[in-house]
Tab-separated table of C-alpha atoms and ligand atoms in Angstrom:
chain	number	residue	atom	x	y	z
A	1	MET	CA	-24.376	-153.691	-61.114
A	2	ASN	CA	-27.252	-156.099	-60.603
A	3	LYS	CA	-25.314	-157.938	-57.961
A	4	LEU	CA	-24.508	-154.781	-56.041
A	5	PHE	CA	-28.113	-153.685	-56.242
A	6	GLY	CA	-29.217	-157.049	-54.849
A	7	ILE	CA	-26.838	-156.754	-51.907
A	8	SER	CA	-27.975	-153.272	-51.001
A	9	LEU	CA	-31.623	-154.396	-51.105
A	10	VAL	CA	-30.790	-157.188	-48.657
A	11	ALA	CA	-29.113	-154.612	-46.400
A	12	VAL	CA	-32.159	-152.343	-46.522
A	13	GLY	CA	-34.410	-155.315	-45.810
A	14	LEU	CA	-32.359	-156.257	-42.732
A	15	SER	CA	-32.348	-152.761	-41.302
A	16	LEU	CA	-36.111	-152.486	-41.775
A	17	THR	CA	-36.648	-155.765	-39.932
A	18	SER	CA	-34.475	-154.801	-36.977
A	19	GLY	CA	-36.202	-151.401	-36.830
A	20	ALA	CA	-39.575	-153.107	-36.622
A	21	LEU	CA	-38.353	-155.459	-33.870
A	22	ALA	CA	-37.063	-152.682	-31.611
A	23	ALA	CA	-40.309	-151.877	-29.779
A	24	ASP	CA	-41.400	-148.254	-29.655
A	25	PRO	CA	-41.485	-147.373	-25.912
A	26	VAL	CA	-44.735	-145.421	-26.453
A	27	GLU	CA	-46.585	-148.679	-27.300
A	28	ALA	CA	-46.564	-149.798	-23.663
A	29	CYS	CA	-48.108	-146.496	-22.583
A	30	ALA	CA	-50.682	-146.513	-25.363
A	31	GLY	CA	-51.980	-149.727	-23.778
A	32	CYS	CA	-53.751	-147.556	-21.185
A	33	HIS	CA	-53.282	-143.882	-22.148
A	34	ASN	CA	-54.111	-144.523	-25.851
A	35	LYS	CA	-51.864	-143.719	-28.792
A	36	ASP	CA	-53.013	-140.085	-28.919
A	37	GLY	CA	-52.600	-139.712	-25.117
A	38	VAL	CA	-56.286	-138.856	-24.702
A	39	SER	CA	-57.498	-141.238	-22.025
A	40	THR	CA	-60.865	-142.978	-22.311
A	41	ASP	CA	-60.703	-144.357	-18.756
A	42	SER	CA	-61.656	-141.892	-16.020
A	43	LYS	CA	-59.047	-143.271	-13.601
A	44	VAL	CA	-56.256	-142.898	-16.172
A	45	PRO	CA	-55.090	-139.337	-16.845
A	46	THR	CA	-54.917	-137.777	-20.299
A	47	LEU	CA	-51.265	-137.049	-21.116
A	48	ALA	CA	-51.693	-135.413	-24.535
A	49	GLY	CA	-50.203	-131.918	-24.637
A	50	MET	CA	-48.622	-131.912	-21.156
A	51	SER	CA	-45.165	-130.373	-21.089
A	52	ALA	CA	-42.254	-132.722	-21.786
A	53	LYS	CA	-40.741	-131.524	-18.501
A	54	TYR	CA	-43.769	-132.498	-16.416
A	55	LEU	CA	-44.026	-135.852	-18.200
A	56	SER	CA	-40.361	-136.782	-17.776
A	57	ASP	CA	-40.251	-135.585	-14.137
A	58	THR	CA	-43.363	-137.600	-13.376
A	59	ILE	CA	-42.034	-140.744	-15.023
A	60	GLY	CA	-38.907	-140.243	-12.868
A	61	ASP	CA	-41.118	-140.037	-9.768
A	62	TYR	CA	-42.723	-143.364	-10.675
A	63	GLN	CA	-39.269	-144.915	-11.214
A	64	LYS	CA	-38.438	-143.850	-7.645
A	65	LYS	CA	-41.852	-145.113	-6.509
A	66	ALA	CA	-42.442	-141.632	-5.082
A	67	ARG	CA	-46.099	-141.738	-6.177
A	68	PRO	CA	-48.744	-144.375	-5.495
A	69	CYS	CA	-49.036	-146.979	-8.249
A	70	PRO	CA	-52.625	-148.261	-8.307
A	71	GLU	CA	-53.177	-151.363	-10.432
A	72	ALA	CA	-54.916	-150.833	-13.783
A	73	THR	CA	-56.060	-152.979	-16.716
A	74	VAL	CA	-54.485	-152.600	-20.156
A	75	ILE	CA	-57.195	-151.729	-22.700
A	76	ASN	CA	-55.273	-151.747	-26.035
A	77	GLY	CA	-52.602	-153.766	-27.850
A	78	ASP	CA	-50.800	-157.074	-27.211
A	79	LYS	CA	-51.266	-157.000	-23.444
A	80	LYS	CA	-54.957	-156.091	-23.517
A	81	GLY	CA	-56.774	-157.467	-20.463
A	82	SER	CA	-53.640	-157.868	-18.311
A	83	LYS	CA	-53.129	-155.892	-15.110
A	84	THR	CA	-50.100	-153.817	-14.186
A	85	ASP	CA	-49.249	-150.442	-12.617
A	86	MET	CA	-47.267	-147.291	-13.407
A	87	CYS	CA	-44.237	-148.303	-11.313
A	88	GLN	CA	-43.875	-151.581	-13.182
A	89	VAL	CA	-44.335	-150.119	-16.661
A	90	VAL	CA	-41.662	-147.439	-16.241
A	91	LYS	CA	-39.103	-149.351	-14.210
A	92	ASP	CA	-36.843	-150.422	-17.120
A	93	LEU	CA	-37.134	-147.272	-19.247
A	94	SER	CA	-33.803	-145.667	-20.179
A	95	ALA	CA	-33.298	-141.894	-20.068
A	96	ALA	CA	-33.533	-141.919	-23.887
A	97	ASP	CA	-36.861	-143.805	-23.785
A	98	ILE	CA	-38.239	-141.328	-21.234
A	99	ALA	CA	-37.187	-138.362	-23.360
A	100	LYS	CA	-38.780	-139.955	-26.431
A	101	ILE	CA	-42.082	-140.699	-24.670
A	102	ALA	CA	-42.221	-137.240	-23.073
A	103	GLN	CA	-41.575	-135.577	-26.422
A	104	TYR	CA	-44.151	-137.758	-28.141
A	105	TYR	CA	-47.028	-137.097	-25.720
A	106	SER	CA	-46.187	-133.397	-25.391
A	107	ASN	CA	-46.680	-133.122	-29.154
A	108	GLN	CA	-50.204	-134.562	-29.033
A	109	THR	CA	-53.207	-132.264	-28.666
A	110	TYR	CA	-54.898	-131.952	-25.254
A	111	VAL	CA	-58.573	-132.912	-25.475
A	112	LYS	CA	-60.672	-132.208	-22.381
A	113	ALA	CA	-62.600	-135.183	-21.047
A	114	LYS	CA	-66.333	-135.269	-21.754
A	115	GLN	CA	-67.906	-135.394	-18.303
A	116	THR	CA	-70.805	-133.756	-16.536
A	117	SER	CA	-70.428	-131.765	-13.362
A	118	ASP	CA	-72.640	-130.226	-10.721
A	119	ALA	CA	-73.003	-126.487	-11.398
A	120	ALA	CA	-73.407	-125.353	-7.776
A	121	LEU	CA	-70.401	-127.350	-6.569
A	122	ALA	CA	-68.363	-126.229	-9.594
A	123	ALA	CA	-69.059	-122.562	-8.753
A	124	LYS	CA	-67.856	-123.110	-5.191
A	125	GLY	CA	-64.794	-124.965	-6.498
A	126	LYS	CA	-63.974	-122.157	-8.894
A	127	ASP	CA	-63.811	-119.649	-6.021
A	128	ILE	CA	-61.399	-121.891	-4.124
A	129	HIS	CA	-59.303	-122.440	-7.244
A	130	VAL	CA	-59.036	-118.732	-8.065
A	131	LYS	CA	-58.087	-117.896	-4.495
A	132	LEU	CA	-55.562	-120.650	-3.816
A	133	CYS	CA	-54.526	-122.500	-6.947
A	134	ASP	CA	-54.677	-120.419	-10.123
A	135	LYS	CA	-51.310	-118.765	-9.456
A	136	CYS	CA	-49.559	-121.996	-10.447
A	137	HIS	CA	-52.365	-123.796	-12.326
A	138	THR	CA	-53.252	-120.890	-14.619
A	139	GLU	CA	-56.378	-120.664	-16.773
A	140	GLY	CA	-58.111	-123.291	-14.687
A	141	GLY	CA	-55.074	-125.587	-14.848
A	142	THR	CA	-55.055	-125.953	-18.627
A	143	VAL	CA	-51.645	-124.460	-19.474
A	144	ALA	CA	-48.936	-127.029	-20.251
A	145	ASP	CA	-46.091	-124.585	-19.617
A	146	ASP	CA	-47.044	-124.368	-15.942
A	147	ASP	CA	-45.342	-127.813	-15.706
A	148	SER	CA	-47.893	-128.926	-13.139
A	149	GLY	CA	-50.156	-131.372	-15.017
A	150	PHE	CA	-53.646	-130.548	-16.245
A	151	LEU	CA	-56.571	-129.841	-13.917
A	152	GLY	CA	-59.306	-128.224	-16.054
A	153	GLY	CA	-60.719	-130.940	-18.305
A	154	GLN	CA	-58.701	-133.754	-16.726
A	155	TRP	CA	-60.752	-136.776	-15.640
A	156	MET	CA	-62.515	-136.052	-12.332
A	157	PRO	CA	-62.009	-139.500	-10.704
A	158	TYR	CA	-58.256	-139.259	-11.441
A	159	LEU	CA	-58.052	-135.764	-9.907
A	160	GLU	CA	-60.051	-136.766	-6.869
A	161	ALA	CA	-57.644	-139.652	-6.235
A	162	GLN	CA	-54.655	-137.276	-6.554
A	163	LEU	CA	-56.087	-134.707	-4.141
A	164	LYS	CA	-56.843	-137.445	-1.606
A	165	ASP	CA	-53.346	-138.921	-2.057
A	166	PHE	CA	-51.761	-135.478	-1.537
A	167	LYS	CA	-53.886	-134.884	1.556
A	168	ALA	CA	-53.103	-138.312	2.974
A	169	GLY	CA	-49.356	-137.810	2.396
A	170	LYS	CA	-49.209	-140.650	-0.147
A	171	ARG	CA	-48.101	-138.394	-3.026
A	172	PRO	CA	-45.481	-135.738	-2.184
A	173	VAL	CA	-46.983	-132.227	-2.282
A	174	PRO	CA	-44.754	-129.590	-3.954
A	175	THR	CA	-43.308	-127.412	-1.161
A	176	LYS	CA	-44.993	-124.194	-2.331
A	177	MET	CA	-48.345	-125.879	-3.018
A	178	LYS	CA	-48.500	-127.338	0.510
A	179	PRO	CA	-49.645	-124.217	2.448
A	180	LYS	CA	-52.408	-123.640	-0.133
A	181	LEU	CA	-53.559	-127.231	-0.066
A	182	ASP	CA	-53.568	-127.107	3.739
A	183	GLU	CA	-56.286	-124.441	3.460
A	184	VAL	CA	-58.457	-126.854	1.471
A	185	GLN	CA	-60.762	-128.882	3.752
A	186	ASP	CA	-61.464	-132.510	2.827
A	187	SER	CA	-65.076	-131.430	2.322
A	188	ASP	CA	-63.915	-128.894	-0.332
A	189	ILE	CA	-62.405	-131.605	-2.552
A	190	PRO	CA	-65.664	-132.493	-4.355
A	191	ALA	CA	-66.191	-128.802	-5.230
A	192	LEU	CA	-62.680	-128.439	-6.679
A	193	VAL	CA	-63.067	-131.675	-8.642
A	194	GLN	CA	-66.456	-130.610	-10.039
A	195	TYR	CA	-64.982	-127.263	-11.062
A	196	TYR	CA	-62.121	-128.933	-12.976
A	197	GLY	CA	-64.652	-131.227	-14.630
A	198	SER	CA	-66.678	-128.198	-15.699
A	199	VAL	CA	-63.778	-126.485	-17.519
A	200	LYS	CA	-64.596	-126.823	-21.205
B	301	LIG	C1	-52.057	-150.496	-16.970
B	301	LIG	C2	-52.394	-149.173	-17.394
B	301	LIG	C3	-51.263	-148.172	-17.604
B	301	LIG	C4	-50.171	-148.265	-18.440
B	301	LIG	C5	-49.751	-149.435	-19.308
B	301	LIG	C6	-49.492	-147.000	-18.342
B	301	LIG	N1	-50.136	-146.162	-17.474
B	301	LIG	FE1	-49.596	-144.273	-16.936
B	301	LIG	N2	-51.114	-144.213	-15.576
B	301	LIG	C7	-52.030	-145.217	-15.352
B	301	LIG	C8	-52.866	-144.863	-14.211
B	301	LIG	C9	-53.995	-145.701	-13.630
B	301	LIG	C10	-52.414	-143.604	-13.759
B	301	LIG	C11	-52.926	-142.822	-12.552
B	301	LIG	C12	-52.315	-143.351	-11.300
B	301	LIG	C13	-52.838	-142.696	-10.064
B	301	LIG	O1	-54.059	-142.619	-9.886
B	301	LIG	O2	-52.027	-142.253	-9.241
B	301	LIG	C14	-51.309	-143.220	-14.651
B	301	LIG	C15	-50.602	-142.037	-14.528
B	301	LIG	C16	-49.595	-141.632	-15.396
B	301	LIG	C17	-48.940	-140.342	-15.363
B	301	LIG	C18	-49.222	-139.218	-14.398
B	301	LIG	C19	-49.913	-138.077	-15.101
B	301	LIG	C20	-50.112	-136.886	-14.220
B	301	LIG	O3	-51.004	-136.086	-14.532
B	301	LIG	O4	-49.399	-136.723	-13.222
B	301	LIG	C21	-47.993	-140.359	-16.346
B	301	LIG	C22	-47.031	-139.252	-16.724
B	301	LIG	C23	-48.061	-141.648	-16.997
B	301	LIG	N3	-49.056	-142.394	-16.405
B	301	LIG	C24	-47.249	-142.047	-18.018
B	301	LIG	C25	-47.217	-143.338	-18.547
B	301	LIG	C26	-46.191	-143.812	-19.436
B	301	LIG	C27	-45.026	-142.969	-19.916
B	301	LIG	C28	-46.476	-145.123	-19.731
B	301	LIG	C29	-45.701	-146.075	-20.609
B	301	LIG	C30	-44.309	-146.296	-20.273
B	301	LIG	C31	-47.690	-145.457	-18.992
B	301	LIG	N4	-48.099	-144.352	-18.281
B	301	LIG	C32	-48.328	-146.687	-19.023
B	301	LIG	C33	-52.161	-146.379	-16.075
B	301	LIG	C34	-51.236	-146.853	-16.999
B	302	LIG	C1	-46.909	-122.772	-5.781
B	302	LIG	C2	-47.490	-123.433	-6.939
B	302	LIG	C3	-48.703	-124.296	-6.741
B	302	LIG	C4	-49.888	-123.952	-6.103
B	302	LIG	C5	-50.237	-122.665	-5.393
B	302	LIG	C6	-50.749	-125.093	-6.292
B	302	LIG	N1	-50.132	-126.075	-6.999
B	302	LIG	FE1	-50.918	-127.859	-7.537
B	302	LIG	N2	-49.151	-128.396	-8.383
B	302	LIG	C7	-48.039	-127.616	-8.444
B	302	LIG	C8	-46.963	-128.364	-9.066
B	302	LIG	C9	-45.550	-127.874	-9.341
B	302	LIG	C10	-47.504	-129.644	-9.377
B	302	LIG	C11	-46.773	-130.842	-9.994
B	302	LIG	C12	-46.511	-131.799	-8.863
B	302	LIG	C13	-45.686	-132.998	-9.154
B	302	LIG	O1	-44.753	-132.885	-9.941
B	302	LIG	O2	-45.974	-134.049	-8.570
B	302	LIG	C14	-48.887	-129.616	-8.930
B	302	LIG	C15	-49.752	-130.691	-9.075
B	302	LIG	C16	-51.076	-130.672	-8.733
B	302	LIG	C17	-52.010	-131.734	-8.987
B	302	LIG	C18	-51.695	-133.042	-9.676
B	302	LIG	C19	-51.885	-132.916	-11.177
B	302	LIG	C20	-51.678	-134.214	-11.915
B	302	LIG	O3	-51.666	-134.164	-13.139
B	302	LIG	O4	-51.556	-135.276	-11.300
B	302	LIG	C21	-53.214	-131.351	-8.485
B	302	LIG	C22	-54.498	-132.158	-8.512
B	302	LIG	C23	-53.027	-130.049	-7.915
B	302	LIG	N3	-51.722	-129.642	-8.079
B	302	LIG	C24	-54.022	-129.317	-7.307
B	302	LIG	C25	-53.829	-128.078	-6.732
B	302	LIG	C26	-54.866	-127.358	-6.015
B	302	LIG	C27	-56.273	-127.854	-5.820
B	302	LIG	C28	-54.311	-126.197	-5.585
B	302	LIG	C29	-54.958	-125.098	-4.759
B	302	LIG	C30	-55.511	-125.518	-3.495
B	302	LIG	C31	-52.924	-126.189	-6.037
B	302	LIG	N4	-52.672	-127.323	-6.707
B	302	LIG	C32	-52.037	-125.157	-5.796
B	302	LIG	C33	-47.910	-126.327	-7.997
B	302	LIG	C34	-48.869	-125.630	-7.293
């Protein structure tokens, strides 16, 4: 009896050790997006609460290098201080890892970034948004089920970079978004960005 008990304890001990050694794929992401997915760096988007579909599709886009991959510095964990980019961090993820990460971040709670915006520009941006964008980015771009990222309450510097990348043809624009974005002048971008920053 005692002997058997001893053996099963050893078995439990071994399985615990191997479980601890198999790295959780979310750890690598938490290095920049934080464990709760609420980013504290204005160039790094908050992922918490986005739909699993948008997250997994987007990770797939980075695996195909379909989106720009600006270099960024890891702020948490073992690799703190090192530099890498989105294309490198996702390149070896399996489909199962991607599903796990997407599920994990979609289950976190979206917290809007604390940032100040210019009221006059935000009012102008709101008019543009309501006219051209709210059909797909409903409620100011805060609804996960739209499967189109978050706009309202997302970090303004991140959004500005995305709008410029879309306009410059560096990030593919969804086919149906293109005609609407074509109506946005480059000089309208600050207004849109300030509006999204003002969504509380
Ligand atoms: C070194 C920092 C860093 C690490 C580590 C990192 N990211 Fe990112 N991530 C970024 C930056 C910076 C951007 C914005 C890139 C841009 O401006 O185009 C981003 C963008 C994203 C986006 C796009 C969000 C959107 O709204 O479209 C997703 C999804 C994402 N990361 C997921 C992940 C996942 C999953 C991991 C872990 C496997 C990860 N990131 C690890 C820095 C990082
Ligand atoms: C026909 C639907 C549609 C319309 C209209 C539309 N969008 Fe989008 N938008 C999308 C989809 C879908 C995505 C996700 C793109 C991807 O997967 O890369 C997106 C993504 C974005 C993103 C990137 C979000 C992120 O997290 O990185 C921004 C910024 C954006 N749209 C801004 C706008 C603005 C500004 C307008 C109005 C001028 C607009 N969109 C109109 C469908 C639309």
